[in-house]
CSV table of C-alpha atoms in Angstrom, one decimal:
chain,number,residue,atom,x,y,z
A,1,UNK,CA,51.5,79.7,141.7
A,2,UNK,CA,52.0,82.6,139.6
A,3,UNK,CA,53.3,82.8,136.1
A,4,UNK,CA,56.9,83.3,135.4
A,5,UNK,CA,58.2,86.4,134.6
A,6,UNK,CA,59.2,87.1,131.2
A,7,UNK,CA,63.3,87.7,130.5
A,8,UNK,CA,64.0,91.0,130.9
A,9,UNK,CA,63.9,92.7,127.6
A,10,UNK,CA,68.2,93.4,126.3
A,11,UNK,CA,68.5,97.3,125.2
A,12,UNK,CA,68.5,98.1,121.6
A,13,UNK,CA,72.1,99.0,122.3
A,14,UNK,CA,72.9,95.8,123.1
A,15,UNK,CA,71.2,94.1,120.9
A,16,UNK,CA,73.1,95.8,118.2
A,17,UNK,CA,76.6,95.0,119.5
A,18,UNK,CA,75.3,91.9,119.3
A,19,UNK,CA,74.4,91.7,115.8
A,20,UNK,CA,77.4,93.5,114.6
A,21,UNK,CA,79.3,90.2,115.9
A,22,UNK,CA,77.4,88.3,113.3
A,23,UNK,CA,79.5,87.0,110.6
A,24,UNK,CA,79.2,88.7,106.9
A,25,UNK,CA,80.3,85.8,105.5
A,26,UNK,CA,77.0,84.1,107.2
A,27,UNK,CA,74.3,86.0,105.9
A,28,UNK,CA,71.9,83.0,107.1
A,29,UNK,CA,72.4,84.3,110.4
A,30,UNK,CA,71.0,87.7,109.7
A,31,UNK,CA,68.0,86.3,108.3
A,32,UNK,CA,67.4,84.4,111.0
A,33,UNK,CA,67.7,87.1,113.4
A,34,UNK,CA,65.1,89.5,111.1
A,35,UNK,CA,62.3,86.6,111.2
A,36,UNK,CA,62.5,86.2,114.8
A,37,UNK,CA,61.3,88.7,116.1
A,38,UNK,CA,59.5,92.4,115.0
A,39,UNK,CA,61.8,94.4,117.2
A,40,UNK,CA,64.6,92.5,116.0
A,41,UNK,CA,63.8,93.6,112.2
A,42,UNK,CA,63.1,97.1,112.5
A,43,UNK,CA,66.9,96.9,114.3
A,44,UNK,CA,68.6,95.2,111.6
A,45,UNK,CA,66.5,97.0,108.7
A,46,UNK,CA,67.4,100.7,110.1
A,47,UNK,CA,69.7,102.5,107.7
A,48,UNK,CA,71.8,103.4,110.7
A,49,UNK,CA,72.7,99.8,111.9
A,50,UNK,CA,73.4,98.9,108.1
A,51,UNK,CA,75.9,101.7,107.8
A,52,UNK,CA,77.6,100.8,110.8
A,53,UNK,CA,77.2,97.3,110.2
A,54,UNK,CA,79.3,98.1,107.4
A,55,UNK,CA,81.7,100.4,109.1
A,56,UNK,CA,82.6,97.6,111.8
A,57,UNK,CA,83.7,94.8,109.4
A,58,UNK,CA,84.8,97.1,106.5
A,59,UNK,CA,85.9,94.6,104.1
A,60,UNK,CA,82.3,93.3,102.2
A,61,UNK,CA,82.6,88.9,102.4
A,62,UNK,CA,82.6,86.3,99.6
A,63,UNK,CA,78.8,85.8,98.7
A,64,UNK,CA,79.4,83.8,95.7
A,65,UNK,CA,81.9,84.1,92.4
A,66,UNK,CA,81.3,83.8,88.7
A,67,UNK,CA,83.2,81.5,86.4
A,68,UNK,CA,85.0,82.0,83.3
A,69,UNK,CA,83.0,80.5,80.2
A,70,UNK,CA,79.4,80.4,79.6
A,71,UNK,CA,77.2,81.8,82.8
A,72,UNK,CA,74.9,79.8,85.0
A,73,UNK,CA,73.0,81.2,87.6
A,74,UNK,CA,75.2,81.4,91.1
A,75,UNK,CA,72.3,83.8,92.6
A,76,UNK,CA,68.4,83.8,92.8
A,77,UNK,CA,68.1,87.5,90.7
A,78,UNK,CA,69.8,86.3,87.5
A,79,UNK,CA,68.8,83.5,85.1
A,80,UNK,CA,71.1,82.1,82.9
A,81,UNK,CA,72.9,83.2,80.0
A,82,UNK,CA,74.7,80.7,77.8
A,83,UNK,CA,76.5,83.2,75.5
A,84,UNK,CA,77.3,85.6,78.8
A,85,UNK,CA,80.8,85.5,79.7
A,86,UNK,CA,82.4,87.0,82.6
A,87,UNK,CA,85.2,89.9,82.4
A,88,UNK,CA,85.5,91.5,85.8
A,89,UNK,CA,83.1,91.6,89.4
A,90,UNK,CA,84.0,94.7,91.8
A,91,UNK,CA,82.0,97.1,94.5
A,92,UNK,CA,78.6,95.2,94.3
A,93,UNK,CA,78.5,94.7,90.3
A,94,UNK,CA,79.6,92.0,87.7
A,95,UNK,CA,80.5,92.7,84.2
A,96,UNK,CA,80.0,90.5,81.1
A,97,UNK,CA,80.7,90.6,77.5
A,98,UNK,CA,77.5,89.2,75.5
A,99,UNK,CA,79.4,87.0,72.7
A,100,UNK,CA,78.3,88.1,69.3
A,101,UNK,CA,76.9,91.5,70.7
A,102,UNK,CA,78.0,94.7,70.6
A,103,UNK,CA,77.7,95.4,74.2
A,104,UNK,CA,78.9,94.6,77.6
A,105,UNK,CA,76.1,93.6,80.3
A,106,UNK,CA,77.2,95.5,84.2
A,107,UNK,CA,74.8,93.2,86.7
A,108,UNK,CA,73.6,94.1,90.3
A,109,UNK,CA,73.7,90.1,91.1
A,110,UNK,CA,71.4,91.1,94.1
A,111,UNK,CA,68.8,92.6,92.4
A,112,UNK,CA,69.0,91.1,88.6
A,113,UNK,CA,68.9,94.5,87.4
A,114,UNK,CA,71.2,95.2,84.4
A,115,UNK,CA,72.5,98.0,82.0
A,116,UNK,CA,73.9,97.5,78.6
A,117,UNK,CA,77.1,99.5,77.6
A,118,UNK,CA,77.6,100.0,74.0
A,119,UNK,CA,81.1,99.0,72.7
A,120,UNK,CA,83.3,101.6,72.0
A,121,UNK,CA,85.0,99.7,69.3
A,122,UNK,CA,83.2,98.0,66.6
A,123,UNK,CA,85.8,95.7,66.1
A,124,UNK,CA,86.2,94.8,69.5
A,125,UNK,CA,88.0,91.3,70.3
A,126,UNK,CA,91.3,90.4,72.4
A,127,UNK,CA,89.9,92.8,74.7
A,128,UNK,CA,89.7,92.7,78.6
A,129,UNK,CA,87.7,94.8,81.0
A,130,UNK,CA,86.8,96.1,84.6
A,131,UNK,CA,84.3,97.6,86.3
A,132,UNK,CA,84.1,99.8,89.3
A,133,UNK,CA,81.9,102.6,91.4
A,134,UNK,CA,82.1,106.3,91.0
A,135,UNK,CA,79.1,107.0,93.3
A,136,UNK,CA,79.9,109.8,95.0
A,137,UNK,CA,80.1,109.6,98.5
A,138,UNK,CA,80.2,105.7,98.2
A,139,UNK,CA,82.9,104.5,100.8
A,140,UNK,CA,82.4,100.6,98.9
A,141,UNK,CA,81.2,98.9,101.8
A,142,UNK,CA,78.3,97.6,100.2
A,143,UNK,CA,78.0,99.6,96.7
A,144,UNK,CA,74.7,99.7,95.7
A,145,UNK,CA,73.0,101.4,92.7
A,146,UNK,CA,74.8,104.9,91.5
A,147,UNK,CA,76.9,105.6,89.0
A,148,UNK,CA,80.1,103.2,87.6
A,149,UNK,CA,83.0,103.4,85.2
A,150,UNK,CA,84.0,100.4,82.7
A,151,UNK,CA,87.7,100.4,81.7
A,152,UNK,CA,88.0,98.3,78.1
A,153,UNK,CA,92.2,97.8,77.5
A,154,UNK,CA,93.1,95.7,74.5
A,155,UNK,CA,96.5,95.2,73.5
A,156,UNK,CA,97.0,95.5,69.4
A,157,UNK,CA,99.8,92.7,68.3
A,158,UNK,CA,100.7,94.0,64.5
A,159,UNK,CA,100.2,97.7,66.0
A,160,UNK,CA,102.9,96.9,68.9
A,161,UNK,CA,100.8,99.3,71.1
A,162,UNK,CA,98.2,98.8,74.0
A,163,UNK,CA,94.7,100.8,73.8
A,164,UNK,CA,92.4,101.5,76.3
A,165,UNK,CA,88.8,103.0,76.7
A,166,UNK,CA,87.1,104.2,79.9
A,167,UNK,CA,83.1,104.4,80.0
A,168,UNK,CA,81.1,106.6,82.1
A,169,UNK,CA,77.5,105.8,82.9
A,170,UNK,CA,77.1,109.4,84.5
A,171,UNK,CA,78.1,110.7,81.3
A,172,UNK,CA,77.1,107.4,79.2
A,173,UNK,CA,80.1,108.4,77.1
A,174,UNK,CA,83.6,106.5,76.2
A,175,UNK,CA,86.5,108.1,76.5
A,176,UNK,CA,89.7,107.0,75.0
A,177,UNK,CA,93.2,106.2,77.2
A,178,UNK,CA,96.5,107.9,75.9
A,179,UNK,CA,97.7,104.4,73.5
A,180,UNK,CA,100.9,102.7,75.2
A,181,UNK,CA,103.8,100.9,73.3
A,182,UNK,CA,103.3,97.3,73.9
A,183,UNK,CA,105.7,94.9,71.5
A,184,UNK,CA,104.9,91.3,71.5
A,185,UNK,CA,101.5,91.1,73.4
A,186,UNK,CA,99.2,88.2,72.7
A,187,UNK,CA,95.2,89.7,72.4
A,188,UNK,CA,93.7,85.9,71.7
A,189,UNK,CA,95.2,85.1,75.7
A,190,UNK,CA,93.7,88.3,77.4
A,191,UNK,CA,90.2,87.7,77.1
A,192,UNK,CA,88.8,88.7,80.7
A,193,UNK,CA,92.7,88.7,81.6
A,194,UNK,CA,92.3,89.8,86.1
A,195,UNK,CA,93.1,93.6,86.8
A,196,UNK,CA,93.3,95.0,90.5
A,197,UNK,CA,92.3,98.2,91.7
A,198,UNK,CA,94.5,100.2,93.7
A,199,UNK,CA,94.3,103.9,94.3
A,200,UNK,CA,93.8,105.6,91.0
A,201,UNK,CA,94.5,103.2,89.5
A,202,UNK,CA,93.3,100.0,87.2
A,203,UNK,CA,96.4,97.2,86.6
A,204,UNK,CA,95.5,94.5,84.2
A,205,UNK,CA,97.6,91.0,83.7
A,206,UNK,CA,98.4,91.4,80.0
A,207,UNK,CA,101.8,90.1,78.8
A,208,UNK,CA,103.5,92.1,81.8
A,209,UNK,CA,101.5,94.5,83.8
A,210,UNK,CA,99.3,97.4,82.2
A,211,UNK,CA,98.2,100.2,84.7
A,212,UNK,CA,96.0,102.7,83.7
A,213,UNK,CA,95.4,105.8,85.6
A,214,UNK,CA,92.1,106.6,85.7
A,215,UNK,CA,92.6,110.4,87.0
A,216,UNK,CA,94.9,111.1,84.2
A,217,UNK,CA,93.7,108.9,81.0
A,218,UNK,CA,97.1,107.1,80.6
A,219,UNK,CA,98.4,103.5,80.3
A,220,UNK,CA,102.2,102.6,81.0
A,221,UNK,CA,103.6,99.0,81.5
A,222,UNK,CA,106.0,97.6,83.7
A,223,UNK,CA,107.5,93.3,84.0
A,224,UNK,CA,105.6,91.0,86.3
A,225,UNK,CA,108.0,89.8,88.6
A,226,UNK,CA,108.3,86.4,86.9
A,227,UNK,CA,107.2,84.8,83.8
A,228,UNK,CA,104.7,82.3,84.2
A,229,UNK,CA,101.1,82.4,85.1
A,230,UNK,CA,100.1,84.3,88.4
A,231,UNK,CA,97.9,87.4,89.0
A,232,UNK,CA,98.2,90.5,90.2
A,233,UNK,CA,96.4,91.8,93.5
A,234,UNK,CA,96.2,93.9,96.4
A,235,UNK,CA,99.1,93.2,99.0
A,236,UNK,CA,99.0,93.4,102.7
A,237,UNK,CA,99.8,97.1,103.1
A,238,UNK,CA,97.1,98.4,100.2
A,239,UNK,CA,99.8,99.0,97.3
A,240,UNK,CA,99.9,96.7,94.2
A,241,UNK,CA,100.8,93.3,94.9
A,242,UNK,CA,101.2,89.9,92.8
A,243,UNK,CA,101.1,86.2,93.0
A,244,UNK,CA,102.0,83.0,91.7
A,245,UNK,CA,102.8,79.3,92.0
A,246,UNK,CA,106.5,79.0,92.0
A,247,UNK,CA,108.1,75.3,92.1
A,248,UNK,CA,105.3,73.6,91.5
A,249,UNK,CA,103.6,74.2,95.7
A,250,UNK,CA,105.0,77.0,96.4
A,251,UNK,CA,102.7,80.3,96.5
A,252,UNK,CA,104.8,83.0,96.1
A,253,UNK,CA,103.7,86.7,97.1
A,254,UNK,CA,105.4,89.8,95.8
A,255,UNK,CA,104.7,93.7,96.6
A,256,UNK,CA,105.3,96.5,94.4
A,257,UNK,CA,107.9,98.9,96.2
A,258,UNK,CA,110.2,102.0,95.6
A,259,UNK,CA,113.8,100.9,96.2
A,260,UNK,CA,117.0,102.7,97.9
A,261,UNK,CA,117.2,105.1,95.1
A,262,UNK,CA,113.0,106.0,94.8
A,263,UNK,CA,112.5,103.0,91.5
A,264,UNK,CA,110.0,101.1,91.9
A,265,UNK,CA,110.2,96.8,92.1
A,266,UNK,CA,109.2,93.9,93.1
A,267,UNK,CA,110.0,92.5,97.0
A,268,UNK,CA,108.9,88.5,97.6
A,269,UNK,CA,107.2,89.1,100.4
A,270,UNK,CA,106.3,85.8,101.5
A,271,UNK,CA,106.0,81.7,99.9
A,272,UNK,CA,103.4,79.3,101.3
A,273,UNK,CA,103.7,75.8,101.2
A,274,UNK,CA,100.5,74.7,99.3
A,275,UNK,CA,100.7,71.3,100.8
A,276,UNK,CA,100.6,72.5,103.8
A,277,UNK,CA,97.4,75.2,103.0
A,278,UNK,CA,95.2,72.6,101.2
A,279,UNK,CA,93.8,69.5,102.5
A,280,UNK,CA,95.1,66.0,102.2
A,281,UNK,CA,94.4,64.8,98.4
A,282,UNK,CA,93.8,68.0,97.0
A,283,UNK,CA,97.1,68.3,94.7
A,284,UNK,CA,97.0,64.8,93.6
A,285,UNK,CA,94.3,62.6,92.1
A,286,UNK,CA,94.7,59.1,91.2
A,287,UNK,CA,92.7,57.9,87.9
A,288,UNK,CA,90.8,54.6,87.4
A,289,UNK,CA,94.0,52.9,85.8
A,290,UNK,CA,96.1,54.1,89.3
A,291,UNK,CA,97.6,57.0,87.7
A,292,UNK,CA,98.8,58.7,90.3
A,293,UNK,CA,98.6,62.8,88.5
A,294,UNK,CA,100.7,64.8,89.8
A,295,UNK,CA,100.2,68.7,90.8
A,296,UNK,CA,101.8,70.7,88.0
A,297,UNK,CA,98.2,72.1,87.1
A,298,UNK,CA,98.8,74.0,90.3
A,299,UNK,CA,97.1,77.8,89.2
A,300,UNK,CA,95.5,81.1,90.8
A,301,UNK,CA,92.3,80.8,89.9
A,302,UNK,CA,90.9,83.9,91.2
A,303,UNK,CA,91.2,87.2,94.0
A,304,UNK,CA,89.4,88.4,96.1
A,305,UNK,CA,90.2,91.9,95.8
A,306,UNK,CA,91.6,94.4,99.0
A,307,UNK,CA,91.6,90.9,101.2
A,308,UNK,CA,93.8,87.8,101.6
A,309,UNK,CA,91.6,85.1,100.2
A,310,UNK,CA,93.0,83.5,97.0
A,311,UNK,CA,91.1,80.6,94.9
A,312,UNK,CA,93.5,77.9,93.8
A,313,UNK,CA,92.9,75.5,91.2
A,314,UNK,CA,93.9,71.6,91.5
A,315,UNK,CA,93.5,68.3,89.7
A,316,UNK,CA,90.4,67.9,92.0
A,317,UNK,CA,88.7,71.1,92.2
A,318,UNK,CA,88.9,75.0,92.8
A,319,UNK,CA,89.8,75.6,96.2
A,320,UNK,CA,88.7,79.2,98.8
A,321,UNK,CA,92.0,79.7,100.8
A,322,UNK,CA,92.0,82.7,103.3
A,323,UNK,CA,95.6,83.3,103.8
A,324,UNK,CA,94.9,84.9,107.2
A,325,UNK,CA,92.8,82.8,109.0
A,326,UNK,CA,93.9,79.2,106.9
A,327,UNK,CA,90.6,78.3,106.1
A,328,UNK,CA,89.9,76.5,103.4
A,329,UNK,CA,87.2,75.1,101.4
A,330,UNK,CA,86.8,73.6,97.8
A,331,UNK,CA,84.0,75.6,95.8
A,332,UNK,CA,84.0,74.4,92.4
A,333,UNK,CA,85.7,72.2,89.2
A,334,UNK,CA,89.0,72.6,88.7
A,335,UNK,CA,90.2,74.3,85.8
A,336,UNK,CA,88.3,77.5,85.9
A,337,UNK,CA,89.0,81.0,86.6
A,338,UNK,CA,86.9,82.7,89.1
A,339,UNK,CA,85.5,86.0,90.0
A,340,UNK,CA,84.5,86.6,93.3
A,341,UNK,CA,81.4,88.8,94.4
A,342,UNK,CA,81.9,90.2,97.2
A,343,UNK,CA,78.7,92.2,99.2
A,344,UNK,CA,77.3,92.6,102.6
A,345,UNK,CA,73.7,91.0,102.5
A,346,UNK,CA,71.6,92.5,105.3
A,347,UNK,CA,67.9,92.1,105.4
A,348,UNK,CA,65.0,94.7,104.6
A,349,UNK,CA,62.2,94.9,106.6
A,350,UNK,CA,59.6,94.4,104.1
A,351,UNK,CA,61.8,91.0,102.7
A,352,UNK,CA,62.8,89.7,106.0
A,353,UNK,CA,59.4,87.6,106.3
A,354,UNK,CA,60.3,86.0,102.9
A,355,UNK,CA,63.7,85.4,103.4
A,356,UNK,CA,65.2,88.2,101.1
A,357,UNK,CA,67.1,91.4,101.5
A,358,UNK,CA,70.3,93.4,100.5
């Protein structure tokens, strides 16, 4: 009887239509597929198939987040760092402030490698910061290496005014923002206070809204839509958006438009019923006397920035809710605010046999 024949071998073409249907979100599965096979890795390893990898699902996934307060390893390239504490995490790169230092830290979480920034204050506290790519040519589908800018913005309460600084590590040189007026701001609550990048432009959660426009140096200010906690973020159609917990359940979504007359406001886009979102027990938990607590701790934990996943903090935990799809997941303790690191992770061919890549 003679052998059987072996399956016909799929085109490389089809192979990578394939593979561009593997979830980002699942880098597991790309791993997988690298150690199966030789002709398999050299596919997935190819600087074409990454870029276009990249091109088909656009927005990089959740990989992992950082917390607020001292820093524990989330990924295999960093070891930990007690007095590290988190200020911002954007196109492939985390940013901390060393306590006690007079530097920040900007981490490639992927690779462990790290540059310090010097302060550009030496009495620098109150402060909150963001970093972000200036790689030229970078399209920040998966930013890797190149050049970045650091925004620093601290509000100064006896001053009345806001200041800002922006860093460039092209240039490795600080320059200062045009100083905005800024009564009544509280510096000891904006310590690694959220920002958003739109456009141009940086927009920072401090006692109202700060924007500052990167093209032009300047910071202005302009009201949150309600008082409160909440965050600002990225809405739906790409323009500044913000959100909070309103009535105790209710997520709340706003957008930043121009009105009838060309002035620009807020329009409540859209409210979701967090008991609805969240799974059963997650806004209550009862204690070991019976105490049934109730959800008034209820807060935005964290953004993913440019998508429509939101963490959400409980009684019981710190919760990943995609406001697309509905999925959600609890992730961590509750109680913590969280910065998302979002990446695509695709497998090299030298690393695929140990189970690494980028």
């Amino acid at each position: 009887m003679p052998p059987p024949r072996p399956p016909p071998v799929l085109m490389e073409e089809l192979l990578e239509e394939v593979f561009f249907r593997l979830p980002p979100d699942e880098p597991a599965w790309l791993v997988r597929a690298s150690a199966a096979c030789k002709p398999w890795r050299r596919i997935l390893a190819d600087r074409g198939f990454r870029r276009r990898y990249r091109e088909f699902h656009r927005t990089p996934p959740v990989l992992g987040f950082f917390e607020k307060g001292p820093i524990y390893s989330h990924f295999p390239a960093q070891a930990d760092h007690p007095d590290w504490h988190v200020m911002d995490c954007r196109h492939g790169r985390a940013l901390f402030a060393d306590i006690g230092k007079s530097y920040l830290i900007v981490l490639d979480p992927m690779t462990g490698h790290q540059r310090r920034v010097p302060s550009p204050s030496n009495n620098l506290i109150g402060f909150t910061a963001a970093v972000l790519c200036t790689a030229q040519g970078c399209d920040h589908h998966g930013c890797q290496d190149g050049h970045f800018l650091v925004a620093v913005v601290r509000p100064k309460k006896f001053e009345e005014i806001t200041s800002g600084w922006l860093y460039s590590s092209e240039t490795d040189l600080w320059t200062e923002f045009a100083s905005v007026n800024h009564p009544n701001a509280n510096y000891f609550s904006n310590m690694d206070a959220p920002s958003v990048l739109v456009g141009d432009a940086l927009y920072f959660n401090i006692d109202g809204v700060i924007e500052c426009q990167l093209g032009t140096l300047r910071l202005s200010t302009f009201e949150k839509p309600i008082d409160g906690n909440g965050t600002v973020m990225m809405a739906e159609d790409g323009g500044l958006g913000y959100a909070a917990v309103v009535d105790v359940t209710d997520l709340t979504l706003w957008s930043r438009e121009a009105g009838p007359e060309g002035a620009m406001g807020w329009t409540k886009l859209r409210v979701i019923d967090l008991k609805a979102l969240l799974p059963d027990g997650a806004l209550f938990i009862t204690t070991q006397y019976g105490i049934s607590r109730s959800p008034r701790s209820l807060m935005i934990s964290g953004i993913a920035e440019g998508t429509q996943v939101i963490f959400v903090s409980t009684w019981v935990g710190s919760y990943m809710a995609d406001l697309k799809s509905g999925r959600v997941r609890m992730v961590s303790r509750p109680g913590r605010k969280v910065f998302p690191y979002m990446n695509f992770y695709l497998p090299a061919m030298e690393a695929a046999s140990t189970g690494q890549g980028q």
